[in-house]
Coordinates of C-alpha atoms in Angstrom, one line a residue:
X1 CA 133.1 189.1 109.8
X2 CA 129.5 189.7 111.3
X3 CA 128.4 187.4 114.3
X4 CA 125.4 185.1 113.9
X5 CA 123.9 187.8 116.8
X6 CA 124.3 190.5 114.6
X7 CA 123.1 188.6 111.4
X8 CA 119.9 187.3 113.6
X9 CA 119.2 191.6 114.5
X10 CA 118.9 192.2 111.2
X11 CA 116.7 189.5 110.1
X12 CA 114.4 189.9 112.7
X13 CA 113.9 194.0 112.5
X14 CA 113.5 193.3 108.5
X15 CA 110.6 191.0 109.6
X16 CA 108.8 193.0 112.0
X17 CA 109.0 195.8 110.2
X18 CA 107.7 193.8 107.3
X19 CA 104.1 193.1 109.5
X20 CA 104.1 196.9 109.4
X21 CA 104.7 197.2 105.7
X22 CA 107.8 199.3 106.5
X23 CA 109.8 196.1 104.7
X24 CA 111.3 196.9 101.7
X25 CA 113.2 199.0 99.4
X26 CA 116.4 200.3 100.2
X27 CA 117.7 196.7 100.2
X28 CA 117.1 195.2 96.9
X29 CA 120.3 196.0 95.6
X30 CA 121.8 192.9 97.2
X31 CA 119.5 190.2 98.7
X32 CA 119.3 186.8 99.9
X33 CA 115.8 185.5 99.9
X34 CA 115.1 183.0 103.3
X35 CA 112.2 181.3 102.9
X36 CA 110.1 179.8 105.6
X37 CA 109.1 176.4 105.4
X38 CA 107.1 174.8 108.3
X39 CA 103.4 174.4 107.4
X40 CA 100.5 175.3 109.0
X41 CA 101.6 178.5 109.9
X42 CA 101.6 182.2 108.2
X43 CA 104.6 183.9 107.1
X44 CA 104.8 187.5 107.5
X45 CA 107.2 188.0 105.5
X46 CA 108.2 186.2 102.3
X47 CA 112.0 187.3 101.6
X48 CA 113.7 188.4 104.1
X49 CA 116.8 191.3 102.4
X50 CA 120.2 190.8 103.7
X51 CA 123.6 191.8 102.2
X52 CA 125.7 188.8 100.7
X53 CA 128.3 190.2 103.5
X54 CA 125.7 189.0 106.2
X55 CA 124.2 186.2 104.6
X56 CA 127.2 183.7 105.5
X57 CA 124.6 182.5 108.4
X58 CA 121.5 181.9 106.9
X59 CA 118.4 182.4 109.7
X60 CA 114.7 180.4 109.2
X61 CA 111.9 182.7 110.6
X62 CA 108.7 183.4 110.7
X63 CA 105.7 185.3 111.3
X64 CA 106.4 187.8 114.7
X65 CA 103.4 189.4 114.4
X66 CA 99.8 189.3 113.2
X67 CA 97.8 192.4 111.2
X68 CA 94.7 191.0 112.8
X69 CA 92.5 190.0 115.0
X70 CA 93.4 186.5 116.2
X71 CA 89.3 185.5 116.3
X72 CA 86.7 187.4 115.0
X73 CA 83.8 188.8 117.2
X74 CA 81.2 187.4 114.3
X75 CA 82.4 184.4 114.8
X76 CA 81.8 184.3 118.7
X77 CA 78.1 185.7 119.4
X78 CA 75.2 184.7 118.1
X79 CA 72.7 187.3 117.7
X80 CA 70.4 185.1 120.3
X81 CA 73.8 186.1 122.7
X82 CA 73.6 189.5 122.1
X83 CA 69.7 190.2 122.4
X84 CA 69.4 191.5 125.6
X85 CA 66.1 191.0 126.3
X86 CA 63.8 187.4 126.1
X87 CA 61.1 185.9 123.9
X88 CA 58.6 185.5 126.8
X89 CA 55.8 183.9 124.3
X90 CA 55.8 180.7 125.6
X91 CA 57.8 181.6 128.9
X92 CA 57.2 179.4 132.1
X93 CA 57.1 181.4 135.5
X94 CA 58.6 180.3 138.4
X95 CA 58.8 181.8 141.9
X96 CA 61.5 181.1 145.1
X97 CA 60.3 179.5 148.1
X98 CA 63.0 178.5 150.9
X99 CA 64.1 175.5 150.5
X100 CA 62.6 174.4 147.6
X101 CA 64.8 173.8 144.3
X102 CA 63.6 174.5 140.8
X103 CA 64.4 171.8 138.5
X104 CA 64.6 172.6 134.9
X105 CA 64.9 169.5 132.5
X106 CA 63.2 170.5 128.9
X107 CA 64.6 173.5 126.9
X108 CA 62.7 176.8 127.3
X109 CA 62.3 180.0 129.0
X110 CA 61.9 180.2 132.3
X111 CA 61.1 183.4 134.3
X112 CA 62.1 183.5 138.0
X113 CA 61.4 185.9 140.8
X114 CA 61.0 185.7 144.5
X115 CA 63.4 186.3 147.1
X116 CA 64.6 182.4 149.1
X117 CA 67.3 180.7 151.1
X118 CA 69.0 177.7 150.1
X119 CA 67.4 177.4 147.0
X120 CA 69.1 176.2 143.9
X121 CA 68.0 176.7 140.4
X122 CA 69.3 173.2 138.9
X123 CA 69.5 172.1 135.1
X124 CA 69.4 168.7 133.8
X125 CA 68.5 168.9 130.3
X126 CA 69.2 167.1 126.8
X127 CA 72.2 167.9 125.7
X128 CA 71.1 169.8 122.5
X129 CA 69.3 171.8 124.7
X130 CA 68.7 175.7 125.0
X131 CA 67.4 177.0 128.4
X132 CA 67.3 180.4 128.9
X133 CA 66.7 181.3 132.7
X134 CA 65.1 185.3 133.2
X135 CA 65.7 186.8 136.6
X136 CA 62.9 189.1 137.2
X137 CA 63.8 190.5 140.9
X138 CA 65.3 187.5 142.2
X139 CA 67.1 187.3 145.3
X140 CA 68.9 183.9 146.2
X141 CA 71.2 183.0 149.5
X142 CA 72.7 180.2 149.7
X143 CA 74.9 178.5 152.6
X144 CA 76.8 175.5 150.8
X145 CA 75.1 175.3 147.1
X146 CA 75.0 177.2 143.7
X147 CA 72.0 179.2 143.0
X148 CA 71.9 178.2 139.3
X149 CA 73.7 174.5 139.1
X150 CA 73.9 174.0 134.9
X151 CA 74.4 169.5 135.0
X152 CA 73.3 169.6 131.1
X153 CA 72.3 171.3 128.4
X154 CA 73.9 173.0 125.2
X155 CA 73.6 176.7 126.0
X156 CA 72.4 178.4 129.2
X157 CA 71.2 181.8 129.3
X158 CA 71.3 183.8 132.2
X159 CA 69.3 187.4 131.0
X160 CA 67.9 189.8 133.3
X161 CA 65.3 191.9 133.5
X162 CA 65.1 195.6 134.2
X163 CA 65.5 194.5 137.6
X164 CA 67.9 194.2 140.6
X165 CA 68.8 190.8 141.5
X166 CA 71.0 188.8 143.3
X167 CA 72.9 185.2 143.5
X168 CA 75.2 184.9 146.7
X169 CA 76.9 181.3 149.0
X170 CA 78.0 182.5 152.2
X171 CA 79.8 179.2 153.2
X172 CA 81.8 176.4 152.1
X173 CA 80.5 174.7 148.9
X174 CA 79.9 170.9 149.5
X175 CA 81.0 168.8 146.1
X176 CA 77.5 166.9 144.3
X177 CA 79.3 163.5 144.5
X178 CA 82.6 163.7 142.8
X179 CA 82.2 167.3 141.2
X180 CA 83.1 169.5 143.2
X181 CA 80.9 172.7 143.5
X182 CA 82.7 175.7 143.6
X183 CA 80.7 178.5 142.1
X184 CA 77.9 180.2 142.8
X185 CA 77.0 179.7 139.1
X186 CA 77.9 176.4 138.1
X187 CA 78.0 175.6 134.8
X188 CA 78.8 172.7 132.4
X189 CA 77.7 173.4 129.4
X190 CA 78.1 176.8 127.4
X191 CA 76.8 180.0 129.3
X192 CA 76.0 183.6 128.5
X193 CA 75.3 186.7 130.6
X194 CA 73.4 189.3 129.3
X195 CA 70.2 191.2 129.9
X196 CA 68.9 194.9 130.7
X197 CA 69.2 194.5 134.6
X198 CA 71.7 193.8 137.4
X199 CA 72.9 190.8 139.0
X200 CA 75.4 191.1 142.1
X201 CA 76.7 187.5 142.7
X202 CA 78.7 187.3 146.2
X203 CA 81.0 184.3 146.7
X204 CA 83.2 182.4 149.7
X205 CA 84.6 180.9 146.5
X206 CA 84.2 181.3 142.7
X207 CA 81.8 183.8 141.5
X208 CA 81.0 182.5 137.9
X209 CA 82.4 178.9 136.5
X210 CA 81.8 177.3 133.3
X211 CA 82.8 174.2 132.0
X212 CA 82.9 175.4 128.6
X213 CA 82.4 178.6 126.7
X214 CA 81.4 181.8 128.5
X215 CA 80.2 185.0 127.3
X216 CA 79.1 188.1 128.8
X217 CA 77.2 190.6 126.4
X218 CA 74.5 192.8 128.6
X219 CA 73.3 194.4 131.7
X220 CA 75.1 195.4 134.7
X221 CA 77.1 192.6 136.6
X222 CA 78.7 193.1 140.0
X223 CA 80.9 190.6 141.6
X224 CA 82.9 189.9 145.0
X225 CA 84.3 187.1 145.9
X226 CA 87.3 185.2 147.2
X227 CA 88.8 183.2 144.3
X228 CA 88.3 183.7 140.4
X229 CA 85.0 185.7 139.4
X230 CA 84.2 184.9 136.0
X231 CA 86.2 181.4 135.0
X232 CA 85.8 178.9 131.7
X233 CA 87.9 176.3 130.4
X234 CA 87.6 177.6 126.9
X235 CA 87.0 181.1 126.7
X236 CA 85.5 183.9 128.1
X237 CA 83.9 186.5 125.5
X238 CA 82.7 190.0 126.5
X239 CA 80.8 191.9 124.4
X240 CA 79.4 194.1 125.9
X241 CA 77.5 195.3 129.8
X242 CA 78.9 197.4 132.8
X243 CA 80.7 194.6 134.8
X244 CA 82.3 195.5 138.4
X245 CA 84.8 192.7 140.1
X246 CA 86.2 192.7 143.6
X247 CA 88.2 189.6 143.8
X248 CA 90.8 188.4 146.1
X249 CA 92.2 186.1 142.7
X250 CA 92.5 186.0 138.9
X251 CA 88.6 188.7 137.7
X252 CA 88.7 186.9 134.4
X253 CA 90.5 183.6 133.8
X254 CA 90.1 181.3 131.4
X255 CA 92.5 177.7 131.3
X256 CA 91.8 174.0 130.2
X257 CA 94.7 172.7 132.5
X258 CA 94.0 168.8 130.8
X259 CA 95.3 170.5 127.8
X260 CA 96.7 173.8 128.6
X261 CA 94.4 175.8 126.3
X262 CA 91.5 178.8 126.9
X263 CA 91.3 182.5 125.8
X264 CA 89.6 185.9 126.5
X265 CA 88.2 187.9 124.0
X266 CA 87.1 191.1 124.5
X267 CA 85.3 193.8 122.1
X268 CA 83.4 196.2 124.3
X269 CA 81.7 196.9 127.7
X270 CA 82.6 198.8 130.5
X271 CA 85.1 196.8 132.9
X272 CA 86.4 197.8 137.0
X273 CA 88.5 195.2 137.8
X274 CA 90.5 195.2 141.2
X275 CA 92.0 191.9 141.6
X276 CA 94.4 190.2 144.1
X277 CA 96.2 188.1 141.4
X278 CA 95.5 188.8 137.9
X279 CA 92.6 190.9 136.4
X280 CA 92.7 188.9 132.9
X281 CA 94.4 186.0 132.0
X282 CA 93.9 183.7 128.9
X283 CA 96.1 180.7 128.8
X284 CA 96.7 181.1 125.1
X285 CA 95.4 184.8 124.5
X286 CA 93.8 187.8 125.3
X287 CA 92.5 189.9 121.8
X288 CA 91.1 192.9 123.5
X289 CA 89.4 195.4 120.5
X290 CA 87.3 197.2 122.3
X291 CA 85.9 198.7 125.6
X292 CA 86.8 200.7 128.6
X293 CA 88.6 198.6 131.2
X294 CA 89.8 200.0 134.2
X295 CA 92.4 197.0 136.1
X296 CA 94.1 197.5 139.3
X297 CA 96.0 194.2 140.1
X298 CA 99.8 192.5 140.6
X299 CA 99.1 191.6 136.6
X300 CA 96.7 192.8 134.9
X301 CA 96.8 191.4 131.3
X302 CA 98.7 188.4 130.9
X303 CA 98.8 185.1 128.2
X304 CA 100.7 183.8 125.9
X305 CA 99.8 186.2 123.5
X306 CA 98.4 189.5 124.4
X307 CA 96.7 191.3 121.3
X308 CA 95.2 194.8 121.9
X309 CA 93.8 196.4 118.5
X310 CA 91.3 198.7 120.0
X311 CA 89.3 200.1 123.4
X312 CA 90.7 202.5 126.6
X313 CA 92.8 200.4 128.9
X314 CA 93.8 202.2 132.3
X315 CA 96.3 199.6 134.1
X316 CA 97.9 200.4 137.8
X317 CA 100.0 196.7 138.7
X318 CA 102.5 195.6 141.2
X319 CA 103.9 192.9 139.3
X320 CA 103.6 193.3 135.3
X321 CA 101.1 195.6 133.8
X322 CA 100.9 193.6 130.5
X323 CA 102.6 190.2 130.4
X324 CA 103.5 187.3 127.3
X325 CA 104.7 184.2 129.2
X326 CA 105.0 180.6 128.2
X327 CA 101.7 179.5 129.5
X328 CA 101.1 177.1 126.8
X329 CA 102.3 175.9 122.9
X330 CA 99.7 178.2 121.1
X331 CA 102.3 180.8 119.7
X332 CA 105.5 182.6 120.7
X333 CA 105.0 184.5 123.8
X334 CA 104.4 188.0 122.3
X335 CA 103.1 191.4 122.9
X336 CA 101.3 192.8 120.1
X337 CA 99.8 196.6 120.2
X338 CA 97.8 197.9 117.0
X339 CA 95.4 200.5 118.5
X340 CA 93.4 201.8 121.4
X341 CA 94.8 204.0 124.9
X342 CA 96.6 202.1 126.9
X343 CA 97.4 204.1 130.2
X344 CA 99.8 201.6 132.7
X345 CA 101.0 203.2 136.3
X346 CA 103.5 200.5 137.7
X347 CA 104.4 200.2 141.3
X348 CA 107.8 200.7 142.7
X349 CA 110.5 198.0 142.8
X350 CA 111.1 195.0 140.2
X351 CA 107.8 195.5 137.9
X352 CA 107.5 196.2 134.0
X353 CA 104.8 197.3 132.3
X354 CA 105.4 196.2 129.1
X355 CA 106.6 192.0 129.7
X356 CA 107.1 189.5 127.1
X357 CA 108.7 186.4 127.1
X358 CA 109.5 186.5 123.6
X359 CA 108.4 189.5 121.3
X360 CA 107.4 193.1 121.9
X361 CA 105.8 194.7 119.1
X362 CA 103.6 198.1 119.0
X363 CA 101.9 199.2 115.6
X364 CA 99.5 201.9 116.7
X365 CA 98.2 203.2 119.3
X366 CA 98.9 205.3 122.5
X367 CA 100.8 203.8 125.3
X368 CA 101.5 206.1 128.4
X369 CA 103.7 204.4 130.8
X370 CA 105.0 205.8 134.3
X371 CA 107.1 202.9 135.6
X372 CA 110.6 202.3 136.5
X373 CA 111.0 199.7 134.2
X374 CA 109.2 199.8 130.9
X375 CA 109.7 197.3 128.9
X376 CA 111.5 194.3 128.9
X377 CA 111.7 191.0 126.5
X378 CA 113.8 188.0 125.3
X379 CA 113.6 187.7 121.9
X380 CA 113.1 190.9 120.2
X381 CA 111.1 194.5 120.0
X382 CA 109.8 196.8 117.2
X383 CA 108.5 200.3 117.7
X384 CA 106.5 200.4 114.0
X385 CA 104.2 203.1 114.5
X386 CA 101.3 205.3 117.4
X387 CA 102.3 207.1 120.4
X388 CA 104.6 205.9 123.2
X389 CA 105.2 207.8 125.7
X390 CA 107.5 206.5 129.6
X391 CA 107.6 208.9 132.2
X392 CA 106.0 211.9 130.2
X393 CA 108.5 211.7 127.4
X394 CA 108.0 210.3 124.0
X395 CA 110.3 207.4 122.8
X396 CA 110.8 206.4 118.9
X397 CA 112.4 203.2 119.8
X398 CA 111.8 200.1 121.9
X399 CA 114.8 199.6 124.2
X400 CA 115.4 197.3 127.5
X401 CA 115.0 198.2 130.4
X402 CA 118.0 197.4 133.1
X403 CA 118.4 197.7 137.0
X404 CA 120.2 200.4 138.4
X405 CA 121.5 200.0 141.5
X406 CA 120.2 202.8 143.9
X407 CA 118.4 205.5 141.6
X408 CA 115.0 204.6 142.6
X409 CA 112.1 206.3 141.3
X410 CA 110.9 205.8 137.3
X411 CA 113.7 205.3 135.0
X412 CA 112.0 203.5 131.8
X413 CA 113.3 204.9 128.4
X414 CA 116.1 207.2 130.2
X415 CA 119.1 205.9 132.7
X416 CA 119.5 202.3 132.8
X417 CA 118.8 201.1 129.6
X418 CA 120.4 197.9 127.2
X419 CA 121.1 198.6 123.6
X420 CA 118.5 197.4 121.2
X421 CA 120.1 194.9 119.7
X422 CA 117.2 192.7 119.1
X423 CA 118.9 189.7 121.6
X424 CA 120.2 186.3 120.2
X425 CA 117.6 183.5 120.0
X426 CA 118.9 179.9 120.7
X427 CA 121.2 178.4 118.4
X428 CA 121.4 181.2 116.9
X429 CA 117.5 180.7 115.6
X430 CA 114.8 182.7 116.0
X431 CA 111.4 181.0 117.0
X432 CA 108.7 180.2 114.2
X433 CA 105.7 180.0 116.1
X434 CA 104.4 183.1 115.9
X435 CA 100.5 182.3 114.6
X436 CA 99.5 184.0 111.9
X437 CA 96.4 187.6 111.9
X438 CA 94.6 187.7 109.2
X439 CA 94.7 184.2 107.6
X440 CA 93.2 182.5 110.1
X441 CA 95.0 183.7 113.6
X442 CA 98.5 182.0 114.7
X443 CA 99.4 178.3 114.6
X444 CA 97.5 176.2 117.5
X445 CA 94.8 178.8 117.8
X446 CA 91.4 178.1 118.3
X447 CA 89.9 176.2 115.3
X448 CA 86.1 175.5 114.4
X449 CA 85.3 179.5 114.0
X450 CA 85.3 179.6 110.4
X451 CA 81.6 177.8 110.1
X452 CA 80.6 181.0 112.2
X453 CA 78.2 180.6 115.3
X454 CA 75.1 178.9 115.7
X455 CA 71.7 179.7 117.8

């Protein structure tokens, strides 16, 4: 009589082999159909084939994998977001004098240049409204304050112009009453980077933090600094621009901790990342479908779920190259690759480069690994289709990797590795929280995207 463990195998390879469209056929002869019943979320499968000899335990699952994006880039950038330079019509022109802080407090356009200490570009505006700030050869150093200090306003622009310019703090931040100021841009409403210039921003703390949505689409952006460089509560959205991060912390990060929620998006630009911690992490996601990222850190790609559909991804980490954890309720931690090069170089010792919590699932794509361990997951893994390659030989299936007591050196998809048996899920369950692609991205995902953006 089959186990519940084996039972639960089959189920779940005849589902993620159904998000591939590789479901199907050769089972109809005898089949059980299992149904999944929990609303709100997208099944990927609607029958589910097992034998009547393996039916006596009947499993409940659901989707463990999407065929699309989890948001949509139309539904994140305006076009206002992703012109890259200003309507100067009605502009107002401002220039830096030590000492002296530029107040902003009516929506506009505002063009600054000068080179100042302690100087900090400060906006208090309604909160319906748009400032766009141009940096024309600006050059601000401050020793304990922003430069540009966002109070309110409903989108802040921060575009440059063919022009180099610069934003650094060079000592401890003191707090504006009980907020405390840790960022050389400080930001608390909505933010976007863009432009046709360059802005080096140099930190004793945070680089870039915003309050609320923050997007990057333009120019040439370089960063150093101690703690996080570019940092939201919601999300952070690249588009597009040459960005360069030195950090001693997380490069990109974005996390609500009040509710456990923020993502990163990312559809093109060119990214160097060398980070101390993390080089991108998204609380509930990352969707990466574009661009050439470069990412040197201990883990360099890490959220709940981790979506790559497109771009050229070069990794080298010490910890986890690409990591699923439990970071908050938004799906299933799960691994999901549909397209796009993904190079990952691993350093010695306990690392993976491939690390999910819960699922492991590649769909396209070319994946070159050189690691000693390669992959590793909990719940279950599907090799449906691209290129995989682990240690300069090509595997055709997904299998665990296990320690080896004294062989040293990289060992991912040769010696040392589990059966792949897809592993047993609790109670002889299997999750159903996957979130959902296509129909409108998995269960607890961002909402209010399908109105599309505004200006």
């Amino acid at each position: 009589m089959p186990t519940a463990r084996t039972v639960a195998t089959i189920a779940l390879a005849a589902l993620l082999a159904g998000c591939a469209g590789t479901a199907g056929a050769e089972t109809q002869d005898q089949q059980t159909t299992v149904e999944t019943e929990q609303s709100g979320k997208v099944d990927a499968l609607s029958d589910v084939t097992t034998t009547q000899a393996e039916a006596e335990t009947t499993q409940s699952a659901e989707v463990t994998g999407t065929t699309g994006g989890l948001v949509s880039a139309a539904d994140l950038f305006t076009d206002r977001d992703l012109a890259q330079t200003a309507d100067l019509a009605d502009a107002t022109y401002l220039t830096l004098a030590d000492g002296q802080d530029l107040s902003i407090t009516e929506e506009g356009v505002y063009v600054v240049s000068g080179t100042a200490t302690n100087v900090t570009i400060r906006v208090e505006a309604d909160d319906a409204a748009k400032v766009q700030i141009v940096l024309d050869g600006a050059t601000i150093t401050n020793d304990d304050a922003p430069a540009i200090y966002v109070v309110s306003a409903d989108k802040v622009f921060v575009t440059t112009t063919d022009s180099d310019n610069a934003l650094s703090v060079t000592g401890t931040f003191v707090a504006d009453g009980e907020t405390n100021l840790d960022a050389v841009i400080f930001c608390r409403s909505d933010l976007v980077l863009n432009g046709t210039g360059t802005l080096t921003i140099s930190s004793t703390d945070n680089a870039v933090s915003c309050k609320d949505d923050l997007k990057v689409t333009g120019g040439t952006l370089i960063i150093d600094c101690v703690e996080d460089a570019l940092e939201a509560n919601d999300s952070v959205a690249i588009a597009g621009g040459d960005i360069q991060i030195t950090t001693q912390k997380d490069a990109i990060h974005a996390e609500n901790e009040d509710d456990a929620t923020g993502y990163v998006y990312i559809g093109g630009g060119t990214l160097t990342i060398n980070a101390g911690d993390d080089a991108i992490q998204g609380t509930e996601f990352v969707q990466i479908d574009d661009g050439t990222l470069t990412l040197v850190g201990e883990e360099c790609i890490e959220g709940t779920y981790v979506q790559i559909n497109g771009g050229t991804i070069d990794i080298q980490a010490s910890d986890d190259g690409i990591n699923a954890s439990d970071k908050s309720t938004y799906a299933t931690p799960t691994i999901e690759i549909n397209g796009g090069t993904i190079t990952i170089v691993m350093g010695s010792g306990d690392t993976d480069a491939l690390d999910s919590n819960g699922y492991l699932i590649i769909n396209g794509g070319t994946v070159d690994i050189t690691a000693q361990f390669a992959f590793d997951y909990e719940i279950g893994a599907e090799l449906n289709g691209g290129t995989v390659t682990v240690n300069g030989e090509q595997v055709t299936t997904i299998t665990e990797s296990m320690m080896m007591g004294g062989m040293g050196g990289p060992m991912g998809g040769q010696m040392g590795e589990m059966p792949s048996d897809m592993g047993e899920a609790p109670s002889g369950e299997m999750p159903s929280d996957m979130g959902g692609g296509m129909q409108g991205g998995p269960a607890g995902g961002p909402g209010g995207m399908g109105g599309g953006p505004g200006f």
